[in-house]
mmCIF file of C-alpha atoms in Angstrom:
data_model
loop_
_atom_site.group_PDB
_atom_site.id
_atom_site.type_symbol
_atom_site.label_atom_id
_atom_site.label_comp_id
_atom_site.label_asym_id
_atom_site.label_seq_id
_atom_site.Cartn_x
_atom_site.Cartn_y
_atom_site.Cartn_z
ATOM 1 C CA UNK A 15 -22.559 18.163 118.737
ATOM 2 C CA UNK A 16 -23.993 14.978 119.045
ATOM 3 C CA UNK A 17 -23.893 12.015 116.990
ATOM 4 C CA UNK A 18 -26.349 12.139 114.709
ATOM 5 C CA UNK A 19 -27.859 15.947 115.384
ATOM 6 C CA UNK A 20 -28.257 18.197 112.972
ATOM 7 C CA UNK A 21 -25.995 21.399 112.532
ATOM 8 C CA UNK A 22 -28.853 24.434 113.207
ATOM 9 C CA UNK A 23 -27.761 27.112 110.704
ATOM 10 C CA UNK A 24 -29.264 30.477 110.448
ATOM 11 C CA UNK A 25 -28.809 33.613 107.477
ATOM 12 C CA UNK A 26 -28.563 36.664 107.613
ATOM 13 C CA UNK A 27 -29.659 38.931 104.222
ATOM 14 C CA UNK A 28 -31.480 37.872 101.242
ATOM 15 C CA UNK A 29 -29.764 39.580 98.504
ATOM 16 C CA UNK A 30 -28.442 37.825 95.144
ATOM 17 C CA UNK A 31 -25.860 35.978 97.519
ATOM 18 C CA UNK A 32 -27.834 35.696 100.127
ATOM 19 C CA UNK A 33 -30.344 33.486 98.224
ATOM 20 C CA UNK A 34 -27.732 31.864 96.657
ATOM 21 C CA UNK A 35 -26.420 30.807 100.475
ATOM 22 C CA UNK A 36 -30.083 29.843 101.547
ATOM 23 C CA UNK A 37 -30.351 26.940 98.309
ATOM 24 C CA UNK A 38 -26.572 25.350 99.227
ATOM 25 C CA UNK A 39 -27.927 25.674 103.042
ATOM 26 C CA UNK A 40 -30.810 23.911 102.351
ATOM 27 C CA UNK A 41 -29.238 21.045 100.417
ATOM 28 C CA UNK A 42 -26.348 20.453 102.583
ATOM 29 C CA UNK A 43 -26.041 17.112 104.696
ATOM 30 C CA UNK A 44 -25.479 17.399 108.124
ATOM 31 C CA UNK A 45 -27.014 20.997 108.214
ATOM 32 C CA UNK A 46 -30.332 22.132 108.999
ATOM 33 C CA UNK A 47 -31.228 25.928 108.019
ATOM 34 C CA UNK A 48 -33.848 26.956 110.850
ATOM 35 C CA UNK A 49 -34.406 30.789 110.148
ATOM 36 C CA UNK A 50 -33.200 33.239 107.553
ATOM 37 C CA UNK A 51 -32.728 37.199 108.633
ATOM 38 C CA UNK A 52 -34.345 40.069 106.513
ATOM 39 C CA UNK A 53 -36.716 42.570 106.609
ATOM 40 C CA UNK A 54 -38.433 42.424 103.422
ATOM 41 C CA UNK A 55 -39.297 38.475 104.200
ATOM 42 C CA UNK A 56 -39.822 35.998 101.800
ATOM 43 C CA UNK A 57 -40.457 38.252 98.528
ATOM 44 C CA UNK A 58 -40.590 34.728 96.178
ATOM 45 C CA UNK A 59 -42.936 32.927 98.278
ATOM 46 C CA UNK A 60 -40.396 29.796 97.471
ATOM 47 C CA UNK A 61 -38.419 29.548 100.681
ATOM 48 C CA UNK A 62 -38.377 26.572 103.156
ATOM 49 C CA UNK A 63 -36.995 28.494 105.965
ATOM 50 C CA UNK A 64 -38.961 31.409 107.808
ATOM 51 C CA UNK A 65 -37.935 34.807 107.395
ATOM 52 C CA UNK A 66 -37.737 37.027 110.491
ATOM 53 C CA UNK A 67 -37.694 40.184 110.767
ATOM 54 C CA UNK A 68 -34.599 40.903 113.596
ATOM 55 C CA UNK A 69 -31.558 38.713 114.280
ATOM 56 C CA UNK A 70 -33.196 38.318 117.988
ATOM 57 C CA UNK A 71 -35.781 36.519 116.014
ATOM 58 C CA UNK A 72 -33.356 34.274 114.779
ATOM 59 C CA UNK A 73 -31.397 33.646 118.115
ATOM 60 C CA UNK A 74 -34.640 32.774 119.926
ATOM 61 C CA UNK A 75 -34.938 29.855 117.279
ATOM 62 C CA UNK A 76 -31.463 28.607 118.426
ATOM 63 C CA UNK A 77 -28.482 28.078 115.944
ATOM 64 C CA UNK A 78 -25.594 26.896 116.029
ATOM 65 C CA UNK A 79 -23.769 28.917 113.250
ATOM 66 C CA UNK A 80 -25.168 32.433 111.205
ATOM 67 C CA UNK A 81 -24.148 33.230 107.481
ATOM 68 C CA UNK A 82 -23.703 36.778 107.959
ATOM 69 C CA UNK A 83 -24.553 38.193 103.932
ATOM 70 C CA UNK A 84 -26.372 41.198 105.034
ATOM 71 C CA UNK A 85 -24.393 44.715 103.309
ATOM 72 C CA UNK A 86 -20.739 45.016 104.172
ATOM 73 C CA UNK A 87 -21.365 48.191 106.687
ATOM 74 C CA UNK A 88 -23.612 46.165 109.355
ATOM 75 C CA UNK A 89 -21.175 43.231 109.031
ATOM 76 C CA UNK A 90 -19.308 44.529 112.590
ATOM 77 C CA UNK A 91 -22.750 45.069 114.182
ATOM 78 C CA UNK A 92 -23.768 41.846 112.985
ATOM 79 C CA UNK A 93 -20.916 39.726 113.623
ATOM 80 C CA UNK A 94 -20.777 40.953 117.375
ATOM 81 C CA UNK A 95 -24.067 40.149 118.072
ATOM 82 C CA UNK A 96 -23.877 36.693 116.884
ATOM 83 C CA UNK A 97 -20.098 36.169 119.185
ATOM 84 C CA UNK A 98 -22.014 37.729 122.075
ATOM 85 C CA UNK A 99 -24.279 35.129 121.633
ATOM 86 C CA UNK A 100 -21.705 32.541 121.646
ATOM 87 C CA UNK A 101 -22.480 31.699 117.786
ATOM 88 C CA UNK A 102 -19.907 30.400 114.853
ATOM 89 C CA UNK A 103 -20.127 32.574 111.995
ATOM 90 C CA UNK A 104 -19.667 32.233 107.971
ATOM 91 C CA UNK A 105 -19.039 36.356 107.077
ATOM 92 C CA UNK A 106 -19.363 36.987 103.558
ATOM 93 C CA UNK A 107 -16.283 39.053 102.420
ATOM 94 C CA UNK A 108 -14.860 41.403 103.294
ATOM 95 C CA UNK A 109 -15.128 41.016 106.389
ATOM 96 C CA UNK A 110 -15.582 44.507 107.151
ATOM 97 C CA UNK A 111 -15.595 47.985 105.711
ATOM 98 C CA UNK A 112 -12.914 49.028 108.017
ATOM 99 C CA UNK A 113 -9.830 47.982 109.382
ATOM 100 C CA UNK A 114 -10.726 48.845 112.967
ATOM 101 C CA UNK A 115 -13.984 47.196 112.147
ATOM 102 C CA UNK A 116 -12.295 43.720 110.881
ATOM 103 C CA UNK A 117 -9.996 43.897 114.229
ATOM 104 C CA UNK A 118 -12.649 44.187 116.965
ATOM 105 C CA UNK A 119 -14.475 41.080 114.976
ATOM 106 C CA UNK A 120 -11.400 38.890 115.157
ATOM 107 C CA UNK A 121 -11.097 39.683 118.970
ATOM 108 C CA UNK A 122 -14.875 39.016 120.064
ATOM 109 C CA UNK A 123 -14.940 35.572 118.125
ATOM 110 C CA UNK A 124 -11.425 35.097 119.689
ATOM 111 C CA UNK A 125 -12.134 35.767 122.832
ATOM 112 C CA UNK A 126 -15.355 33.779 122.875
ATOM 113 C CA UNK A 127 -13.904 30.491 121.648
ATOM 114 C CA UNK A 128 -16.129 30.311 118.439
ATOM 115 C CA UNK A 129 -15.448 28.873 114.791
ATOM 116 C CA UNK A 130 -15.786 31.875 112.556
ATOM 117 C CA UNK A 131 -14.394 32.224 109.235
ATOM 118 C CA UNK A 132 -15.187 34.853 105.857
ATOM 119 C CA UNK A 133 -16.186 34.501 102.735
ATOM 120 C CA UNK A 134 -13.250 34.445 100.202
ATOM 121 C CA UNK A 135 -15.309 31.567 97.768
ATOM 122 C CA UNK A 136 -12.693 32.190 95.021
ATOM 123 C CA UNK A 137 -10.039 29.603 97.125
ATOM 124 C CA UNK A 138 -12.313 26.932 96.348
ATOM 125 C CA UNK A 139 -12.436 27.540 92.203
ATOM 126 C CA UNK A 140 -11.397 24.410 91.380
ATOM 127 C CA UNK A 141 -8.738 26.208 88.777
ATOM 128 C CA UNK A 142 -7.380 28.026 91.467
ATOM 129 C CA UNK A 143 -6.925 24.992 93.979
ATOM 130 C CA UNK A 144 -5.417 22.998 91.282
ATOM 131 C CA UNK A 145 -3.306 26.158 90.662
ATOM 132 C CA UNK A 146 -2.157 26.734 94.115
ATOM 133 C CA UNK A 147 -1.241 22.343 93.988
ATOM 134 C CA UNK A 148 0.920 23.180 91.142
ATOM 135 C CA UNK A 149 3.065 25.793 92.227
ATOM 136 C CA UNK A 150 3.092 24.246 95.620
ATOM 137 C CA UNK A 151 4.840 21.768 93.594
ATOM 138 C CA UNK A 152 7.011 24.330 91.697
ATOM 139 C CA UNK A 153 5.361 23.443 88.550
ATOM 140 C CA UNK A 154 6.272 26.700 87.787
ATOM 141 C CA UNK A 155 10.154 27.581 89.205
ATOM 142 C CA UNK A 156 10.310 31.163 90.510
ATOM 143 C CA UNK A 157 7.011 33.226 90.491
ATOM 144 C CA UNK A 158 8.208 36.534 88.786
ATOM 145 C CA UNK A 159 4.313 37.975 88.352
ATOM 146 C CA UNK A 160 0.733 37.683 89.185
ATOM 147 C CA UNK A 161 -1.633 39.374 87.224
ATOM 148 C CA UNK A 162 -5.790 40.113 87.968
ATOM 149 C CA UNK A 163 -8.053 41.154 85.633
ATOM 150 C CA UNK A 164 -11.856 41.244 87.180
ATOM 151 C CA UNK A 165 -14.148 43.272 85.671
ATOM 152 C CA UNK A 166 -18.383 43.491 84.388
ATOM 153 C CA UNK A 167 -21.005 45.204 84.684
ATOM 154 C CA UNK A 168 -22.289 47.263 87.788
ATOM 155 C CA UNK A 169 -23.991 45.174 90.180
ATOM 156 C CA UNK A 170 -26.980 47.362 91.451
ATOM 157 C CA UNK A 171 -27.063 45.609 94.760
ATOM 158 C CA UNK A 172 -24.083 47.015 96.136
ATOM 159 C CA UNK A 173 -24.672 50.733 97.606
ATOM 160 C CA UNK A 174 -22.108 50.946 100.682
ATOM 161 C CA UNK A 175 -18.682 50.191 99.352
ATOM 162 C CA UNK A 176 -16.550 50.764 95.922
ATOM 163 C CA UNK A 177 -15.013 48.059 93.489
ATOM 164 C CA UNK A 178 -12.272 48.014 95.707
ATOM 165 C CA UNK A 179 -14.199 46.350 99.031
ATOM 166 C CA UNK A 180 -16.361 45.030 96.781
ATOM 167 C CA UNK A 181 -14.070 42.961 93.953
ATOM 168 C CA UNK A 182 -10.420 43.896 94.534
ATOM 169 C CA UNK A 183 -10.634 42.020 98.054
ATOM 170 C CA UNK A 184 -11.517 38.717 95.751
ATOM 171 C CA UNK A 185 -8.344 38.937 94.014
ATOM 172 C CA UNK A 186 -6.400 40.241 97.424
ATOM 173 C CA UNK A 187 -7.244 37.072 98.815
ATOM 174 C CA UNK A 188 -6.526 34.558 95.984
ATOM 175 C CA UNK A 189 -2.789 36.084 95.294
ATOM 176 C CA UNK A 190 -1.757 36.028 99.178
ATOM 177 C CA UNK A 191 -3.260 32.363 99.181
ATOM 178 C CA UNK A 192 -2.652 30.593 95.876
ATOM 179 C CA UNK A 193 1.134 32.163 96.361
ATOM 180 C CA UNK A 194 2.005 31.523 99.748
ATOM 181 C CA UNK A 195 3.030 34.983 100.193
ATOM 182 C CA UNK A 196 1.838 38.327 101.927
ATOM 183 C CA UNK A 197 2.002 41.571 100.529
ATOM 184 C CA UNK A 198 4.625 44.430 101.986
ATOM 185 C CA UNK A 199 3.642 47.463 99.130
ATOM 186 C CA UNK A 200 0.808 48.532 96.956
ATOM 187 C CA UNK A 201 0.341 51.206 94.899
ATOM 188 C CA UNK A 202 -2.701 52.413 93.139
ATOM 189 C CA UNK A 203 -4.991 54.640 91.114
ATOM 190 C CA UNK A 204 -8.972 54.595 90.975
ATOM 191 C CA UNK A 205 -11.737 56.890 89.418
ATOM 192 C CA UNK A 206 -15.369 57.016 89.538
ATOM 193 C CA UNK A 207 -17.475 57.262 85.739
ATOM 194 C CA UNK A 208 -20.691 56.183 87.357
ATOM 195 C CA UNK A 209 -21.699 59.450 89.525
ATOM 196 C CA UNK A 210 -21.276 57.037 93.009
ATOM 197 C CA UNK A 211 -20.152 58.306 96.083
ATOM 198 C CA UNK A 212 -17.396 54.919 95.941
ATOM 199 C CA UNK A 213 -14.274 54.478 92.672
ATOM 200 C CA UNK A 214 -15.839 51.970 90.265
ATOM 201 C CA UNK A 215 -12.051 51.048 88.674
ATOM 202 C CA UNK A 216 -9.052 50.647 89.990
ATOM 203 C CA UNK A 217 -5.600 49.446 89.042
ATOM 204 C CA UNK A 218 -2.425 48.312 91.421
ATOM 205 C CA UNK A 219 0.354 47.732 91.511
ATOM 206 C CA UNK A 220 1.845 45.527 94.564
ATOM 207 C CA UNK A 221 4.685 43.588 95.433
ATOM 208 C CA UNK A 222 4.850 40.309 97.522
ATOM 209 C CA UNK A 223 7.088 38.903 100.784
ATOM 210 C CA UNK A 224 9.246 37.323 98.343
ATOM 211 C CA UNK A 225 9.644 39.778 95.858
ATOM 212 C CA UNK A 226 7.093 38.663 93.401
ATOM 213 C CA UNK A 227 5.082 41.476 91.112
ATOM 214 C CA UNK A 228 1.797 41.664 91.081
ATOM 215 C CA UNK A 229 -0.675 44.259 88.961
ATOM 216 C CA UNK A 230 -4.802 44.032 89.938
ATOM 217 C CA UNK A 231 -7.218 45.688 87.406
ATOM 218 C CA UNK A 232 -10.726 45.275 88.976
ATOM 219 C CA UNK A 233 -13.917 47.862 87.784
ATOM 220 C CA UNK A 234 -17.474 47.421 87.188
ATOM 221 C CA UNK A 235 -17.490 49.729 84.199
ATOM 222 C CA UNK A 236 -17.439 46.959 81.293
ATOM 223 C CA UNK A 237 -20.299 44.854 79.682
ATOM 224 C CA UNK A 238 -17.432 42.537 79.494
ATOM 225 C CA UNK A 239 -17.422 39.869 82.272
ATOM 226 C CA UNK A 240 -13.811 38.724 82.883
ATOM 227 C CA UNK A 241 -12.044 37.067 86.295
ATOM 228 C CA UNK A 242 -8.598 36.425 85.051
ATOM 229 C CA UNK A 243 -5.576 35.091 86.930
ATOM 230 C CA UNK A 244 -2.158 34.929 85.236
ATOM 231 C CA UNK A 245 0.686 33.533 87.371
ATOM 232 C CA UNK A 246 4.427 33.842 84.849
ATOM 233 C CA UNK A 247 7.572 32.082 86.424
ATOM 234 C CA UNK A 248 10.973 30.916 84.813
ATOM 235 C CA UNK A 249 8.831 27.458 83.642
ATOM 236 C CA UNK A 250 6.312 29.642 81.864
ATOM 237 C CA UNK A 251 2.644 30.740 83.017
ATOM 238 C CA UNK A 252 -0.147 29.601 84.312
ATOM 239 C CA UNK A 253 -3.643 31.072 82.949
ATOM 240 C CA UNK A 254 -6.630 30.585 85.869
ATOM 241 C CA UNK A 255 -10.588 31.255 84.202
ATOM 242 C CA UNK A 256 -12.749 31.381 87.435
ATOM 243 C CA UNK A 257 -15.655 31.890 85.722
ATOM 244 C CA UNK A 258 -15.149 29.056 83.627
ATOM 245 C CA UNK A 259 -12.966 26.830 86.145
ATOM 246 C CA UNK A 260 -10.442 26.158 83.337
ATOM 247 C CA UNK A 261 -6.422 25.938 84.145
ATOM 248 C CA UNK A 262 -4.021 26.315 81.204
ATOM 249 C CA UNK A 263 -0.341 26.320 81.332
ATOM 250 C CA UNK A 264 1.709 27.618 78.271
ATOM 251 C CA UNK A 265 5.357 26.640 78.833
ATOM 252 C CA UNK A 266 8.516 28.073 77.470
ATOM 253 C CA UNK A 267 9.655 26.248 74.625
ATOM 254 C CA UNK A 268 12.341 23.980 74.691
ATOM 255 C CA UNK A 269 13.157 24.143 70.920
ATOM 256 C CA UNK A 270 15.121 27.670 69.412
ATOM 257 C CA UNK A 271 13.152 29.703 66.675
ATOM 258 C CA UNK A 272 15.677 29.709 63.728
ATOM 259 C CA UNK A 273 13.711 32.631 62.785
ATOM 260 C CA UNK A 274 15.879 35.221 64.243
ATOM 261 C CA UNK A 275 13.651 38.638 63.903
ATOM 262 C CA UNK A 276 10.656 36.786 65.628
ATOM 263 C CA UNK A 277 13.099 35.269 68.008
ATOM 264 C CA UNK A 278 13.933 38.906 69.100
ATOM 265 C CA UNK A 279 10.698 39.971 69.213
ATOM 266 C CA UNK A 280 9.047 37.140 71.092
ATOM 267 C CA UNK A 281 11.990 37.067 74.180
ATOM 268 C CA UNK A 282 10.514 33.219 75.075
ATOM 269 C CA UNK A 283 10.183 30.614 72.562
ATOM 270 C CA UNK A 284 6.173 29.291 72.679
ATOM 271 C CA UNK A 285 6.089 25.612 73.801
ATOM 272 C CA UNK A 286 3.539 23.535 74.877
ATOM 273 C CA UNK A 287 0.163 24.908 75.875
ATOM 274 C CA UNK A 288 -2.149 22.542 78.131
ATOM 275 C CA UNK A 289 -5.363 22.859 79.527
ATOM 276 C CA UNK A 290 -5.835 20.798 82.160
ATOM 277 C CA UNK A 291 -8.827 18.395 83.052
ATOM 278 C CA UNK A 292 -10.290 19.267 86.781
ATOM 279 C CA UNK A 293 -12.789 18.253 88.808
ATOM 280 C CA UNK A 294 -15.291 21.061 88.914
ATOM 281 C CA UNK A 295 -17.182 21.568 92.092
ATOM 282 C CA UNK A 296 -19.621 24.276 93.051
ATOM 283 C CA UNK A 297 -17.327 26.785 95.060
ATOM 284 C CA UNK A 298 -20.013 27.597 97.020
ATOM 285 C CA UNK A 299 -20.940 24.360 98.168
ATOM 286 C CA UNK A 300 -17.124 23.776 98.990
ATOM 287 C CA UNK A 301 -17.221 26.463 101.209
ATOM 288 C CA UNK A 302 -20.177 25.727 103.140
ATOM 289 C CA UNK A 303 -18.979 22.059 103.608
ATOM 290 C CA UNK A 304 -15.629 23.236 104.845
ATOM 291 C CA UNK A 305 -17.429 25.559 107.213
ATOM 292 C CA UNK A 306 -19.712 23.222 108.551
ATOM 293 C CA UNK A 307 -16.601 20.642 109.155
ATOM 294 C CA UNK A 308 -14.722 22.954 111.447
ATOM 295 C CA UNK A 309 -18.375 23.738 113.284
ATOM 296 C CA UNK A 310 -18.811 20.116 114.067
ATOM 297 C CA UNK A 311 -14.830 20.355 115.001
ATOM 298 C CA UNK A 312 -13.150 18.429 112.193
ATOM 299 C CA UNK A 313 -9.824 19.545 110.728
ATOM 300 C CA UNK A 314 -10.720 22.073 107.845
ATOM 301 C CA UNK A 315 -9.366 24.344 105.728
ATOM 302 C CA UNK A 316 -11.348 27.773 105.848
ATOM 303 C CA UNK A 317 -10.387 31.625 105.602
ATOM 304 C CA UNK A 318 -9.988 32.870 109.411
ATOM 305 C CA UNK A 319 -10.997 36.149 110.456
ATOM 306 C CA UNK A 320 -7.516 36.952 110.603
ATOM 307 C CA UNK A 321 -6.897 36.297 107.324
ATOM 308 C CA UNK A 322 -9.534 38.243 106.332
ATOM 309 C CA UNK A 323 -8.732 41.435 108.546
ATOM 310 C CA UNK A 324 -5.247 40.850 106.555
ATOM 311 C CA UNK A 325 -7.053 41.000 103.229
ATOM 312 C CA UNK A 326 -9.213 44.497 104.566
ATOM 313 C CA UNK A 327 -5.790 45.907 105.765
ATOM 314 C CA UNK A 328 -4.102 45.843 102.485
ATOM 315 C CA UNK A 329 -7.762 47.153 101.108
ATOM 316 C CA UNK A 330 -7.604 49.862 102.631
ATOM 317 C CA UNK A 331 -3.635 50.548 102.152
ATOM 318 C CA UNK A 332 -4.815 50.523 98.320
ATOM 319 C CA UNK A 333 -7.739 53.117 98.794
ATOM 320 C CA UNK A 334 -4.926 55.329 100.913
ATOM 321 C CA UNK A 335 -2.326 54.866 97.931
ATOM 322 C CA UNK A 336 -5.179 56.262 95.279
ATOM 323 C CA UNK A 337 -6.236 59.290 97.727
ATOM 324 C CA UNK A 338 -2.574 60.553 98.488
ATOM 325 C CA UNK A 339 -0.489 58.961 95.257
ATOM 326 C CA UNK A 340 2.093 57.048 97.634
ATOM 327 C CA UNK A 341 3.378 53.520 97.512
ATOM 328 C CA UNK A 342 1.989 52.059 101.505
ATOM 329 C CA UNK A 343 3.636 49.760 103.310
ATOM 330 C CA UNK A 344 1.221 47.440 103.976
ATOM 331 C CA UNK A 345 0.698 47.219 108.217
ATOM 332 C CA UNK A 346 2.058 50.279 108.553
ATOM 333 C CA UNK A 347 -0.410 52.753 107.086
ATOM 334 C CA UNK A 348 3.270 54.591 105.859
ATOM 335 C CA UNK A 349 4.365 55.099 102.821
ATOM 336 C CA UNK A 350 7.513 53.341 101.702
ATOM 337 C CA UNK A 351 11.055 55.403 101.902
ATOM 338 C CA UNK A 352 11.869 57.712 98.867
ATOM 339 C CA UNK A 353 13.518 55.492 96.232
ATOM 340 C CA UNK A 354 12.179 52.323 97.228
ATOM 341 C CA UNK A 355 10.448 50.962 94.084
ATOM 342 C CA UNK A 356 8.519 47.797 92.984
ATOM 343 C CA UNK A 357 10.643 45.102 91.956
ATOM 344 C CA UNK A 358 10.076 43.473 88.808
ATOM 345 C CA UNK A 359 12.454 40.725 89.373
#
């Protein structure tokens, strides 16, 4: 690109996220947006952008990068198009409904040189980079857990995949990355109270490279809106808010409890408990910067494609452990020998 020229960004969908792309889009320096993608148009009237109808529409205005946040099943469709083209693309997660899906996206943006990358926005919560600092630094000691809780209401836009696509692929993501670690097992359960064709609540069980526990429970079942992350090591634990951006640590104590039937009871003496003071960024608008860096070919730190597809295969591994009641391997589609159980260090 050339000095002083304008990044020509285009969108695709203008759902709740969509719209919420198209404002950070509009704002951000260095970035023009020159077309947004959907057939119902501009139903507020309020857009800067024009809305076409087709993504041909869109090519013809030439871009230089798409946000694909159109529903998860025309993702693949999508997201060849746009490499065919020989544009970048920002794919909301998950990448892709399927794991074949995922892997033929990877290889056309591979093969055609481009800057692509997917949607993970919780690795830019400012709790959970701060987080991911810390134990970098082992704040912590030895990880022994990492525990998800995500749930809230039903969100009415989503029609073509369950709470496992949808949400459990947020908290995928965030325990392979704020750990360092991949996953090897899952295990898993799920049921369906709202009369959809896709589970609305699941729960899983996993376990990490290095041994490390870790137990998901994601549904869209509560009037209770929680995103949780709970990280316990030999130091203590770390306690992640994303919808709040907070970071506490509560650390073992140092001192004994001379009150010996609590002491029993409790396992770990309580010590200090510290919430720490963060910047707090809009994740969104991280993301988007970060993406628009590695467009214009700077060093930048966004979630590849593969990453992604890594984050759809172990998806899916969980949907196969809830259909057949099997602890998967994760890459192998298999499940684990007989006898070989999740460590709880």
């Amino acid at each position: 690109m050339s000095a002083g020229r304008k990044l020509r960004a285009g969108l695709i969908g203008l759902g709740a996220m969509g719209r919420n792309h198209a404002r950070v889009l509009s704002g951000l320096d260095g970035v023009e947006l020159v077309g947004i993608v959907d057939p119902a148009g501009d139903t507020t009237g309020t857009l800067r952008a024009p809305v076409v109808p087709e993504l041909g529409d869109l090519l013809a205005l030439g871009v230089d990068y798409a946000v694909v946040a159109c529903p998860t099943a025309l993702h693949e469709q999508v997201g060849l198009e746009l490499a065919a083209n020989g544009v970048s693309a920002l794919i909301e997660k998950p990448l892709a409904q399927s794991v074949d899906a995922a892997l033929r996206l990877v290889e056309a943006f591979e093969a055609a040189g481009l800057v692509a990358g997917v949607g993970h926005i919780e690795r830019y919560n400012p709790a959970l980079q701060n987080l991911r600092t810390r134990l970098e630094a082992g704040e912590l000691g030895e990880v022994y857990q990492v525990v998800t809780r995500r749930q809230g209401p039903f969100p009415h836009r989503i029609a073509d995949v369950g709470v496992v696509m949808d949400l459990a692929t947020h908290d995928i993501d965030l325990t392979s990355w704020v750990t360092g670690q991949e996953y090897t097992s899952v295990s898993a359960r799920t049921v369906s109270r709202s009369g959809r064709l896709h589970e609305d609540m699941v729960a899983v069980v996993g376990q990490l490279a290095d041994g490390t526990m870790v137990n998901h429970l994601v549904n869209w079942l509560s009037p209770l809106k929680e995103r949780s992350t709970v990280i316990t090591g030999d130091r203590g634990c770390f306690v992640a808010d994303t919808l709040t951006a907070d970071l506490t640590f509560y650390a073992n104590g140092a001192i004994d409890t001379e009150w010996e039937a609590l002491r029993a009871f409790r396992g770990v003496a309580e010590g200090d408990m510290v919430r720490y003071a963060i910047p707090k960024r809009e994740p969104l608008l991280v993301e988007h910067e970060r993406f628009r860096d590695a467009v214009e070919g700077k060093e930048s730190d966004i979630v590849t494609l593969r990453q992604g597809l890594r984050t759809v295969e172990v998806a899916g591994a969980v949907l196969r452990s809830a259909t057949d009641g099997s602890t998967i391997a994760v890459g192998t589609g298999t499940p684990s020998p007989a006898g070989d159980t999740l460590s709880t260090r």
